[in-house]
């Protein structure tokens, strides 16, 4: 009784083992049968949906391409307008610089005009000196010394006073072109730092008591010698400008009888040789106008 179930159990296990081996071998063997192709046919609605999706995709691609093309065209237009703007800005800057250049020239022209007008106004208003009646006298108290006296008149021909005037003079005796003697002539004390009003005049005398022209009279009479006077006048105008008037006089003739009523006095005919008018220091004050 117990032997039969055990036998059936062992037989069943053996069958299972043999079936597993057969299945394993069957799995390792490649099938050699040829199968027919299977075509899956979609439903009509699904086909229409696929067509619509494809058309929608193509439409989106076309729109995307159109947008990209539009963006590229807009970019090109922006670049073109930017170039135009750059050109216009450059032209504007050139025009601005040219305007500044013209403005500067106009300003300089205006400044030059003001300066010229000021110069003209100063020349018309400031004092101006000229000399008149220059004569060299030789007078003697004892009949032997004959000290020279250079007399002249300064005339202010300007429209404003001059002041701080200084006079310097020198007497030269020449034989030919050579200077034989040089005598300084001193102005009398009241001639230092003098002033002359507009359209006014003043007589001046420069002399030396230590000089004798007696020894040169023979040379003067025979015209081997001549006298020369060098005059320098410094003065200041109301504008602060400092001028120097320089004049040179030569005496070519000896005139012993020019003043017969003055016993022991004779004079020389002096001719103006050179005149120099120099602006030494320029200090223009517009307030003086």
PDB file of C-alpha atoms in Angstrom:
ATOM      1  CA  UNK A   1       0.000   0.000   0.000  1.00  0.00           C
ATOM      2  CA  UNK A   2       2.796   2.343   0.808  1.00  0.00           C
ATOM      3  CA  UNK A   3       4.915   1.160  -2.078  1.00  0.00           C
ATOM      4  CA  UNK A   4       2.534   2.316  -4.799  1.00  0.00           C
ATOM      5  CA  UNK A   5       2.317   6.047  -3.931  1.00  0.00           C
ATOM      6  CA  UNK A   6       6.042   6.288  -3.597  1.00  0.00           C
ATOM      7  CA  UNK A   7       6.474   4.777  -7.028  1.00  0.00           C
ATOM      8  CA  UNK A   8       3.985   7.198  -8.545  1.00  0.00           C
ATOM      9  CA  UNK A   9       5.773  10.175  -6.944  1.00  0.00           C
ATOM     10  CA  UNK A  10       9.153   9.099  -8.292  1.00  0.00           C
ATOM     11  CA  UNK A  11       7.693   8.551 -11.746  1.00  0.00           C
ATOM     12  CA  UNK A  12       6.031  11.958 -11.732  1.00  0.00           C
ATOM     13  CA  UNK A  13       9.329  13.666 -10.802  1.00  0.00           C
ATOM     14  CA  UNK A  14      11.166  11.858 -13.570  1.00  0.00           C
ATOM     15  CA  UNK A  15       8.546  12.989 -16.095  1.00  0.00           C
ATOM     16  CA  UNK A  16       8.916  16.558 -14.960  1.00  0.00           C
ATOM     17  CA  UNK A  17      12.679  16.433 -15.311  1.00  0.00           C
ATOM     18  CA  UNK A  18      12.488  14.977 -18.800  1.00  0.00           C
ATOM     19  CA  UNK A  19       9.924  17.604 -19.831  1.00  0.00           C
ATOM     20  CA  UNK A  20      12.187  20.425 -18.565  1.00  0.00           C
ATOM     21  CA  UNK A  21      15.154  19.106 -20.538  1.00  0.00           C
ATOM     22  CA  UNK A  22      13.063  18.863 -23.673  1.00  0.00           C
ATOM     23  CA  UNK A  23      11.823  22.424 -23.225  1.00  0.00           C
ATOM     24  CA  UNK A  24      15.376  23.688 -22.735  1.00  0.00           C
ATOM     25  CA  UNK A  25      16.577  21.997 -25.859  1.00  0.00           C
ATOM     26  CA  UNK A  26      13.620  23.286 -27.790  1.00  0.00           C
ATOM     27  CA  UNK A  27      14.450  26.882 -26.709  1.00  0.00           C
ATOM     28  CA  UNK A  28      18.024  26.578 -27.984  1.00  0.00           C
ATOM     29  CA  UNK A  29      16.983  25.383 -31.451  1.00  0.00           C
ATOM     30  CA  UNK A  30      16.399  28.251 -33.943  1.00  0.00           C
ATOM     31  CA  UNK A  31      13.111  27.907 -35.789  1.00  0.00           C
ATOM     32  CA  UNK A  32      13.485  27.325 -39.486  1.00  0.00           C
ATOM     33  CA  UNK A  33       9.905  28.058 -40.504  1.00  0.00           C
ATOM     34  CA  UNK A  34       9.220  31.189 -42.681  1.00  0.00           C
ATOM     35  CA  UNK A  35       6.392  33.417 -41.539  1.00  0.00           C
ATOM     36  CA  UNK A  36       4.243  35.577 -43.789  1.00  0.00           C
ATOM     37  CA  UNK A  37       4.602  39.456 -43.418  1.00  0.00           C
ATOM     38  CA  UNK A  38       1.914  41.055 -41.426  1.00  0.00           C
ATOM     39  CA  UNK A  39       0.657  44.507 -42.500  1.00  0.00           C
ATOM     40  CA  UNK A  40      -1.122  46.548 -39.943  1.00  0.00           C
ATOM     41  CA  UNK A  41      -3.766  48.628 -41.589  1.00  0.00           C
ATOM     42  CA  UNK A  42      -4.657  51.803 -39.670  1.00  0.00           C
ATOM     43  CA  UNK A  43      -8.133  52.961 -39.191  1.00  0.00           C
ATOM     44  CA  UNK A  44      -9.386  55.772 -41.528  1.00  0.00           C
ATOM     45  CA  UNK A  45      -9.731  58.231 -38.640  1.00  0.00           C
ATOM     46  CA  UNK A  46      -6.170  57.561 -37.472  1.00  0.00           C
ATOM     47  CA  UNK A  47      -4.878  58.122 -41.051  1.00  0.00           C
ATOM     48  CA  UNK A  48      -6.684  61.445 -41.261  1.00  0.00           C
ATOM     49  CA  UNK A  49      -5.250  62.482 -37.885  1.00  0.00           C
ATOM     50  CA  UNK A  50      -1.756  61.586 -39.087  1.00  0.00           C
ATOM     51  CA  UNK A  51      -2.243  63.612 -42.271  1.00  0.00           C
ATOM     52  CA  UNK A  52      -3.506  66.590 -40.278  1.00  0.00           C
ATOM     53  CA  UNK A  53      -0.564  66.305 -37.880  1.00  0.00           C
ATOM     54  CA  UNK A  54       1.879  66.235 -40.770  1.00  0.00           C
ATOM     55  CA  UNK A  55       0.236  69.237 -42.431  1.00  0.00           C
ATOM     56  CA  UNK A  56       0.241  71.095 -39.120  1.00  0.00           C
ATOM     57  CA  UNK A  57       3.925  70.266 -38.662  1.00  0.00           C
ATOM     58  CA  UNK A  58       4.735  71.514 -42.167  1.00  0.00           C
ATOM     59  CA  UNK A  59       2.698  74.662 -41.545  1.00  0.00           C
ATOM     60  CA  UNK A  60       4.562  75.302 -38.296  1.00  0.00           C
ATOM     61  CA  UNK A  61       7.878  74.766 -40.046  1.00  0.00           C
ATOM     62  CA  UNK A  62       6.862  77.246 -42.781  1.00  0.00           C
ATOM     63  CA  UNK A  63       5.790  79.796 -40.169  1.00  0.00           C
ATOM     64  CA  UNK A  64       9.033  79.304 -38.275  1.00  0.00           C
ATOM     65  CA  UNK A  65      11.017  79.777 -41.495  1.00  0.00           C
ATOM     66  CA  UNK A  66       8.982  82.875 -42.345  1.00  0.00           C
ATOM     67  CA  UNK A  67       9.634  84.314 -38.892  1.00  0.00           C
ATOM     68  CA  UNK A  68      13.352  83.601 -39.170  1.00  0.00           C
ATOM     69  CA  UNK A  69      13.390  85.236 -42.620  1.00  0.00           C
ATOM     70  CA  UNK A  70      11.513  88.258 -41.234  1.00  0.00           C
ATOM     71  CA  UNK A  71      13.934  88.518 -38.301  1.00  0.00           C
ATOM     72  CA  UNK A  72      16.892  88.357 -40.706  1.00  0.00           C
ATOM     73  CA  UNK A  73      15.329  91.059 -42.907  1.00  0.00           C
ATOM     74  CA  UNK A  74      14.629  93.216 -39.863  1.00  0.00           C
ATOM     75  CA  UNK A  75      18.195  92.737 -38.680  1.00  0.00           C
ATOM     76  CA  UNK A  76      19.500  93.824 -42.075  1.00  0.00           C
ATOM     77  CA  UNK A  77      17.252  96.893 -41.986  1.00  0.00           C
ATOM     78  CA  UNK A  78      18.419  97.702 -38.468  1.00  0.00           C
ATOM     79  CA  UNK A  79      22.045  97.405 -39.589  1.00  0.00           C
ATOM     80  CA  UNK A  80      21.316  99.614 -42.600  1.00  0.00           C
ATOM     81  CA  UNK A  81      19.582 102.259 -40.493  1.00  0.00           C
ATOM     82  CA  UNK A  82      22.392 102.037 -37.934  1.00  0.00           C
ATOM     83  CA  UNK A  83      24.919 102.756 -40.674  1.00  0.00           C
ATOM     84  CA  UNK A  84      22.801 105.684 -41.832  1.00  0.00           C
ATOM     85  CA  UNK A  85      22.636 106.935 -38.252  1.00  0.00           C
ATOM     86  CA  UNK A  86      26.412 106.581 -37.892  1.00  0.00           C
ATOM     87  CA  UNK A  87      26.936 108.565 -41.112  1.00  0.00           C
ATOM     88  CA  UNK A  88      24.491 111.264 -40.006  1.00  0.00           C
ATOM     89  CA  UNK A  89      26.120 111.432 -36.563  1.00  0.00           C
ATOM     90  CA  UNK A  90      29.541 111.753 -38.184  1.00  0.00           C
ATOM     91  CA  UNK A  91      28.283 114.540 -40.438  1.00  0.00           C
ATOM     92  CA  UNK A  92      26.705 116.231 -37.421  1.00  0.00           C
ATOM     93  CA  UNK A  93      30.002 116.059 -35.521  1.00  0.00           C
ATOM     94  CA  UNK A  94      31.867 117.446 -38.527  1.00  0.00           C
ATOM     95  CA  UNK A  95      29.335 120.252 -38.767  1.00  0.00           C
ATOM     96  CA  UNK A  96      29.607 120.889 -35.033  1.00  0.00           C
ATOM     97  CA  UNK A  97      33.404 121.081 -35.163  1.00  0.00           C
ATOM     98  CA  UNK A  98      33.231 123.342 -38.217  1.00  0.00           C
ATOM     99  CA  UNK A  99      30.724 125.544 -36.403  1.00  0.00           C
ATOM    100  CA  UNK A 100      33.039 125.694 -33.390  1.00  0.00           C
ATOM    101  CA  UNK A 101      35.925 126.562 -35.709  1.00  0.00           C
ATOM    102  CA  UNK A 102      33.925 129.361 -37.330  1.00  0.00           C
ATOM    103  CA  UNK A 103      32.791 130.545 -33.899  1.00  0.00           C
ATOM    104  CA  UNK A 104      36.374 130.634 -32.713  1.00  0.00           C
ATOM    105  CA  UNK A 105      37.423 132.575 -35.801  1.00  0.00           C
ATOM    106  CA  UNK A 106      34.544 134.972 -35.296  1.00  0.00           C
ATOM    107  CA  UNK A 107      35.511 135.382 -31.639  1.00  0.00           C
ATOM    108  CA  UNK A 108      39.132 136.041 -32.553  1.00  0.00           C
ATOM    109  CA  UNK A 109      38.021 138.472 -35.245  1.00  0.00           C
ATOM    110  CA  UNK A 110      35.828 140.234 -32.690  1.00  0.00           C
ATOM    111  CA  UNK A 111      38.729 140.314 -30.211  1.00  0.00           C
ATOM    112  CA  UNK A 112      41.025 141.684 -32.909  1.00  0.00           C
ATOM    113  CA  UNK A 113      38.380 144.229 -33.782  1.00  0.00           C
ATOM    114  CA  UNK A 114      38.119 145.298 -30.151  1.00  0.00           C
ATOM    115  CA  UNK A 115      41.906 145.422 -29.868  1.00  0.00           C
ATOM    116  CA  UNK A 116      42.241 147.473 -33.058  1.00  0.00           C
ATOM    117  CA  UNK A 117      39.454 149.779 -31.940  1.00  0.00           C
ATOM    118  CA  UNK A 118      41.203 150.152 -28.586  1.00  0.00           C
ATOM    119  CA  UNK A 119      44.526 150.859 -30.306  1.00  0.00           C
ATOM    120  CA  UNK A 120      42.866 153.452 -32.522  1.00  0.00           C
ATOM    121  CA  UNK A 121      41.136 154.980 -29.514  1.00  0.00           C
ATOM    122  CA  UNK A 122      44.394 155.068 -27.573  1.00  0.00           C
ATOM    123  CA  UNK A 123      46.272 156.622 -30.485  1.00  0.00           C
ATOM    124  CA  UNK A 124      43.598 159.275 -30.839  1.00  0.00           C
ATOM    125  CA  UNK A 125      43.469 160.101 -27.155  1.00  0.00           C
ATOM    126  CA  UNK A 126      46.941 159.563 -25.723  1.00  0.00           C
ATOM    127  CA  UNK A 127      49.549 162.282 -25.474  1.00  0.00           C
ATOM    128  CA  UNK A 128      52.156 162.694 -28.195  1.00  0.00           C
ATOM    129  CA  UNK A 129      55.265 164.876 -28.114  1.00  0.00           C
ATOM    130  CA  UNK A 130      57.058 166.742 -30.846  1.00  0.00           C
ATOM    131  CA  UNK A 131      59.968 169.209 -30.752  1.00  0.00           C
ATOM    132  CA  UNK A 132      60.049 172.674 -32.140  1.00  0.00           C
ATOM    133  CA  UNK A 133      62.610 175.476 -32.427  1.00  0.00           C
ATOM    134  CA  UNK A 134      65.726 173.464 -31.596  1.00  0.00           C
ATOM    135  CA  UNK A 135      68.759 175.742 -31.426  1.00  0.00           C
ATOM    136  CA  UNK A 136      72.242 175.404 -29.946  1.00  0.00           C
ATOM    137  CA  UNK A 137      73.581 178.539 -28.323  1.00  0.00           C
ATOM    138  CA  UNK A 138      77.047 179.262 -27.024  1.00  0.00           C
ATOM    139  CA  UNK A 139      77.128 182.093 -24.514  1.00  0.00           C
ATOM    140  CA  UNK A 140      79.994 183.502 -22.548  1.00  0.00           C
ATOM    141  CA  UNK A 141      80.100 185.677 -19.513  1.00  0.00           C
ATOM    142  CA  UNK A 142      83.826 186.393 -19.794  1.00  0.00           C
ATOM    143  CA  UNK A 143      84.152 186.138 -23.591  1.00  0.00           C
ATOM    144  CA  UNK A 144      86.284 183.008 -23.460  1.00  0.00           C
ATOM    145  CA  UNK A 145      84.395 179.929 -22.200  1.00  0.00           C
ATOM    146  CA  UNK A 146      81.330 179.878 -24.496  1.00  0.00           C
ATOM    147  CA  UNK A 147      79.350 177.193 -22.658  1.00  0.00           C
ATOM    148  CA  UNK A 148      76.745 175.501 -24.862  1.00  0.00           C
ATOM    149  CA  UNK A 149      73.020 175.683 -24.240  1.00  0.00           C
ATOM    150  CA  UNK A 150      70.613 173.500 -26.212  1.00  0.00           C
ATOM    151  CA  UNK A 151      67.183 175.079 -26.288  1.00  0.00           C
ATOM    152  CA  UNK A 152      64.035 173.498 -27.659  1.00  0.00           C
ATOM    153  CA  UNK A 153      60.308 173.303 -27.098  1.00  0.00           C
ATOM    154  CA  UNK A 154      58.244 170.186 -26.461  1.00  0.00           C
ATOM    155  CA  UNK A 155      54.688 170.320 -27.747  1.00  0.00           C
ATOM    156  CA  UNK A 156      51.990 167.860 -26.645  1.00  0.00           C
ATOM    157  CA  UNK A 157      49.954 167.251 -29.792  1.00  0.00           C
ATOM    158  CA  UNK A 158      47.761 164.587 -28.185  1.00  0.00           C
ATOM    159  CA  UNK A 159      44.396 164.846 -26.474  1.00  0.00           C
ATOM    160  CA  UNK A 160      45.519 163.818 -22.992  1.00  0.00           C
ATOM    161  CA  UNK A 161      48.327 164.885 -20.648  1.00  0.00           C
ATOM    162  CA  UNK A 162      51.737 163.283 -20.425  1.00  0.00           C
ATOM    163  CA  UNK A 163      53.649 162.974 -17.170  1.00  0.00           C
ATOM    164  CA  UNK A 164      56.841 161.581 -15.597  1.00  0.00           C
ATOM    165  CA  UNK A 165      58.898 163.202 -18.359  1.00  0.00           C
ATOM    166  CA  UNK A 166      62.684 162.856 -18.419  1.00  0.00           C
ATOM    167  CA  UNK A 167      65.097 164.710 -20.738  1.00  0.00           C
ATOM    168  CA  UNK A 168      68.625 163.656 -21.659  1.00  0.00           C
ATOM    169  CA  UNK A 169      70.870 165.444 -24.149  1.00  0.00           C
ATOM    170  CA  UNK A 170      74.434 165.133 -25.388  1.00  0.00           C
ATOM    171  CA  UNK A 171      76.619 167.421 -27.487  1.00  0.00           C
ATOM    172  CA  UNK A 172      79.140 165.984 -29.941  1.00  0.00           C
ATOM    173  CA  UNK A 173      81.841 167.789 -31.908  1.00  0.00           C
ATOM    174  CA  UNK A 174      82.635 165.948 -35.143  1.00  0.00           C
ATOM    175  CA  UNK A 175      85.522 166.343 -37.522  1.00  0.00           C
ATOM    176  CA  UNK A 176      84.483 164.591 -40.666  1.00  0.00           C
ATOM    177  CA  UNK A 177      82.746 161.437 -39.440  1.00  0.00           C
ATOM    178  CA  UNK A 178      84.850 161.103 -36.306  1.00  0.00           C
ATOM    179  CA  UNK A 179      83.665 162.299 -32.904  1.00  0.00           C
ATOM    180  CA  UNK A 180      86.210 164.665 -31.469  1.00  0.00           C
ATOM    181  CA  UNK A 181      84.551 165.588 -28.187  1.00  0.00           C
ATOM    182  CA  UNK A 182      81.428 164.347 -26.391  1.00  0.00           C
ATOM    183  CA  UNK A 183      79.822 166.663 -23.852  1.00  0.00           C
ATOM    184  CA  UNK A 184      76.838 165.662 -21.685  1.00  0.00           C
ATOM    185  CA  UNK A 185      74.217 168.382 -21.350  1.00  0.00           C
ATOM    186  CA  UNK A 186      72.285 168.506 -18.114  1.00  0.00           C
ATOM    187  CA  UNK A 187      68.694 169.608 -17.895  1.00  0.00           C
ATOM    188  CA  UNK A 188      67.849 172.175 -15.260  1.00  0.00           C
ATOM    189  CA  UNK A 189      66.216 170.604 -12.157  1.00  0.00           C
ATOM    190  CA  UNK A 190      62.642 171.628 -12.956  1.00  0.00           C
ATOM    191  CA  UNK A 191      62.800 169.579 -16.178  1.00  0.00           C
ATOM    192  CA  UNK A 192      62.886 166.274 -14.291  1.00  0.00           C
ATOM    193  CA  UNK A 193      59.556 164.398 -14.023  1.00  0.00           C
ATOM    194  CA  UNK A 194      57.740 167.153 -15.859  1.00  0.00           C
ATOM    195  CA  UNK A 195      54.142 167.087 -17.119  1.00  0.00           C
ATOM    196  CA  UNK A 196      52.523 168.719 -20.115  1.00  0.00           C
ATOM    197  CA  UNK A 197      48.779 169.118 -20.540  1.00  0.00           C
ATOM    198  CA  UNK A 198      46.915 168.262 -23.728  1.00  0.00           C
ATOM    199  CA  UNK A 199      47.683 170.714 -26.553  1.00  0.00           C
ATOM    200  CA  UNK A 200      50.218 172.366 -24.262  1.00  0.00           C
ATOM    201  CA  UNK A 201      53.890 173.144 -24.703  1.00  0.00           C
ATOM    202  CA  UNK A 202      56.971 173.882 -22.630  1.00  0.00           C
ATOM    203  CA  UNK A 203      60.402 175.367 -23.355  1.00  0.00           C
ATOM    204  CA  UNK A 204      63.483 173.470 -22.229  1.00  0.00           C
ATOM    205  CA  UNK A 205      67.165 174.211 -21.852  1.00  0.00           C
ATOM    206  CA  UNK A 206      69.976 171.702 -21.478  1.00  0.00           C
ATOM    207  CA  UNK A 207      73.438 173.120 -20.790  1.00  0.00           C
ATOM    208  CA  UNK A 208      76.891 172.462 -19.421  1.00  0.00           C
ATOM    209  CA  UNK A 209      79.014 175.022 -17.665  1.00  0.00           C
ATOM    210  CA  UNK A 210      82.217 172.971 -17.998  1.00  0.00           C
ATOM    211  CA  UNK A 211      82.397 172.920 -21.788  1.00  0.00           C
ATOM    212  CA  UNK A 212      84.178 175.479 -23.953  1.00  0.00           C
ATOM    213  CA  UNK A 213      83.388 175.612 -27.645  1.00  0.00           C
ATOM    214  CA  UNK A 214      85.801 178.512 -28.156  1.00  0.00           C
ATOM    215  CA  UNK A 215      88.611 176.208 -29.238  1.00  0.00           C
ATOM    216  CA  UNK A 216      86.420 174.753 -32.017  1.00  0.00           C
ATOM    217  CA  UNK A 217      85.273 178.045 -33.518  1.00  0.00           C
ATOM    218  CA  UNK A 218      87.986 178.070 -36.172  1.00  0.00           C
ATOM    219  CA  UNK A 219      87.027 174.588 -37.279  1.00  0.00           C
ATOM    220  CA  UNK A 220      83.389 175.619 -37.401  1.00  0.00           C
ATOM    221  CA  UNK A 221      84.204 178.687 -39.497  1.00  0.00           C
ATOM    222  CA  UNK A 222      86.235 176.645 -41.996  1.00  0.00           C
ATOM    223  CA  UNK A 223      83.502 173.911 -41.960  1.00  0.00           C
ATOM    224  CA  UNK A 224      85.988 171.229 -40.934  1.00  0.00           C
ATOM    225  CA  UNK A 225      83.986 170.585 -37.809  1.00  0.00           C
ATOM    226  CA  UNK A 226      80.322 170.453 -37.005  1.00  0.00           C
ATOM    227  CA  UNK A 227      78.219 169.977 -33.906  1.00  0.00           C
ATOM    228  CA  UNK A 228      75.620 167.303 -33.249  1.00  0.00           C
ATOM    229  CA  UNK A 229      73.016 167.164 -30.510  1.00  0.00           C
ATOM    230  CA  UNK A 230      71.388 163.885 -29.491  1.00  0.00           C
ATOM    231  CA  UNK A 231      68.144 164.315 -27.555  1.00  0.00           C
ATOM    232  CA  UNK A 232      66.120 161.638 -25.740  1.00  0.00           C
ATOM    233  CA  UNK A 233      62.802 162.311 -23.989  1.00  0.00           C
ATOM    234  CA  UNK A 234      61.051 159.618 -21.941  1.00  0.00           C
ATOM    235  CA  UNK A 235      57.456 160.152 -20.818  1.00  0.00           C
ATOM    236  CA  UNK A 236      54.378 158.249 -19.673  1.00  0.00           C
ATOM    237  CA  UNK A 237      50.802 158.560 -20.952  1.00  0.00           C
ATOM    238  CA  UNK A 238      47.583 158.319 -18.939  1.00  0.00           C
ATOM    239  CA  UNK A 239      47.292 154.693 -20.114  1.00  0.00           C
ATOM    240  CA  UNK A 240      50.557 153.765 -18.408  1.00  0.00           C
ATOM    241  CA  UNK A 241      52.518 153.373 -21.657  1.00  0.00           C
ATOM    242  CA  UNK A 242      56.119 154.575 -21.599  1.00  0.00           C
ATOM    243  CA  UNK A 243      57.420 156.201 -24.780  1.00  0.00           C
ATOM    244  CA  UNK A 244      60.805 157.499 -25.808  1.00  0.00           C
ATOM    245  CA  UNK A 245      61.312 160.276 -28.337  1.00  0.00           C
ATOM    246  CA  UNK A 246      64.821 160.352 -29.829  1.00  0.00           C
ATOM    247  CA  UNK A 247      66.006 163.084 -32.165  1.00  0.00           C
ATOM    248  CA  UNK A 248      69.361 163.925 -33.679  1.00  0.00           C
ATOM    249  CA  UNK A 249      70.348 167.416 -34.862  1.00  0.00           C
ATOM    250  CA  UNK A 250      73.403 168.407 -36.858  1.00  0.00           C
ATOM    251  CA  UNK A 251      74.865 171.942 -36.982  1.00  0.00           C
ATOM    252  CA  UNK A 252      76.322 172.632 -40.387  1.00  0.00           C
ATOM    253  CA  UNK A 253      76.693 176.428 -40.148  1.00  0.00           C
ATOM    254  CA  UNK A 254      78.175 178.756 -37.571  1.00  0.00           C
ATOM    255  CA  UNK A 255      76.162 181.930 -37.062  1.00  0.00           C
ATOM    256  CA  UNK A 256      78.119 184.347 -34.872  1.00  0.00           C
ATOM    257  CA  UNK A 257      75.921 187.335 -35.675  1.00  0.00           C
ATOM    258  CA  UNK A 258      72.513 185.705 -35.263  1.00  0.00           C
ATOM    259  CA  UNK A 259      71.812 187.816 -32.196  1.00  0.00           C
ATOM    260  CA  UNK A 260      74.005 190.901 -32.326  1.00  0.00           C
ATOM    261  CA  UNK A 261      72.133 192.439 -29.375  1.00  0.00           C
ATOM    262  CA  UNK A 262      73.498 189.602 -27.198  1.00  0.00           C
ATOM    263  CA  UNK A 263      77.121 190.342 -26.800  1.00  0.00           C
ATOM    264  CA  UNK A 264      79.309 187.271 -26.503  1.00  0.00           C
ATOM    265  CA  UNK A 265      76.661 184.871 -27.805  1.00  0.00           C
ATOM    266  CA  UNK A 266      76.508 182.881 -31.024  1.00  0.00           C
ATOM    267  CA  UNK A 267      74.385 180.060 -32.338  1.00  0.00           C
ATOM    268  CA  UNK A 268      74.489 177.107 -34.723  1.00  0.00           C
ATOM    269  CA  UNK A 269      72.016 176.305 -37.426  1.00  0.00           C
ATOM    270  CA  UNK A 270      70.702 172.881 -36.463  1.00  0.00           C
ATOM    271  CA  UNK A 271      68.936 170.581 -38.863  1.00  0.00           C
ATOM    272  CA  UNK A 272      66.912 167.580 -37.703  1.00  0.00           C
ATOM    273  CA  UNK A 273      68.584 164.414 -38.985  1.00  0.00           C
ATOM    274  CA  UNK A 274      66.643 161.512 -37.475  1.00  0.00           C
ATOM    275  CA  UNK A 275      63.567 161.025 -35.321  1.00  0.00           C
ATOM    276  CA  UNK A 276      62.650 157.805 -33.544  1.00  0.00           C
ATOM    277  CA  UNK A 277      59.466 157.218 -31.579  1.00  0.00           C
ATOM    278  CA  UNK A 278      59.581 154.048 -29.472  1.00  0.00           C
ATOM    279  CA  UNK A 279      57.033 152.378 -27.199  1.00  0.00           C
ATOM    280  CA  UNK A 280      59.266 151.109 -24.395  1.00  0.00           C
ATOM    281  CA  UNK A 281      56.667 149.687 -22.004  1.00  0.00           C
ATOM    282  CA  UNK A 282      53.064 148.878 -22.907  1.00  0.00           C
ATOM    283  CA  UNK A 283      50.546 148.929 -20.061  1.00  0.00           C
ATOM    284  CA  UNK A 284      47.147 149.614 -21.527  1.00  0.00           C
ATOM    285  CA  UNK A 285      44.358 150.476 -19.091  1.00  0.00           C
ATOM    286  CA  UNK A 286      40.884 150.427 -20.665  1.00  0.00           C
ATOM    287  CA  UNK A 287      39.531 152.409 -17.740  1.00  0.00           C
ATOM    288  CA  UNK A 288      41.535 155.386 -19.022  1.00  0.00           C
ATOM    289  CA  UNK A 289      39.369 155.464 -22.131  1.00  0.00           C
TER     290      UNK A 289
END
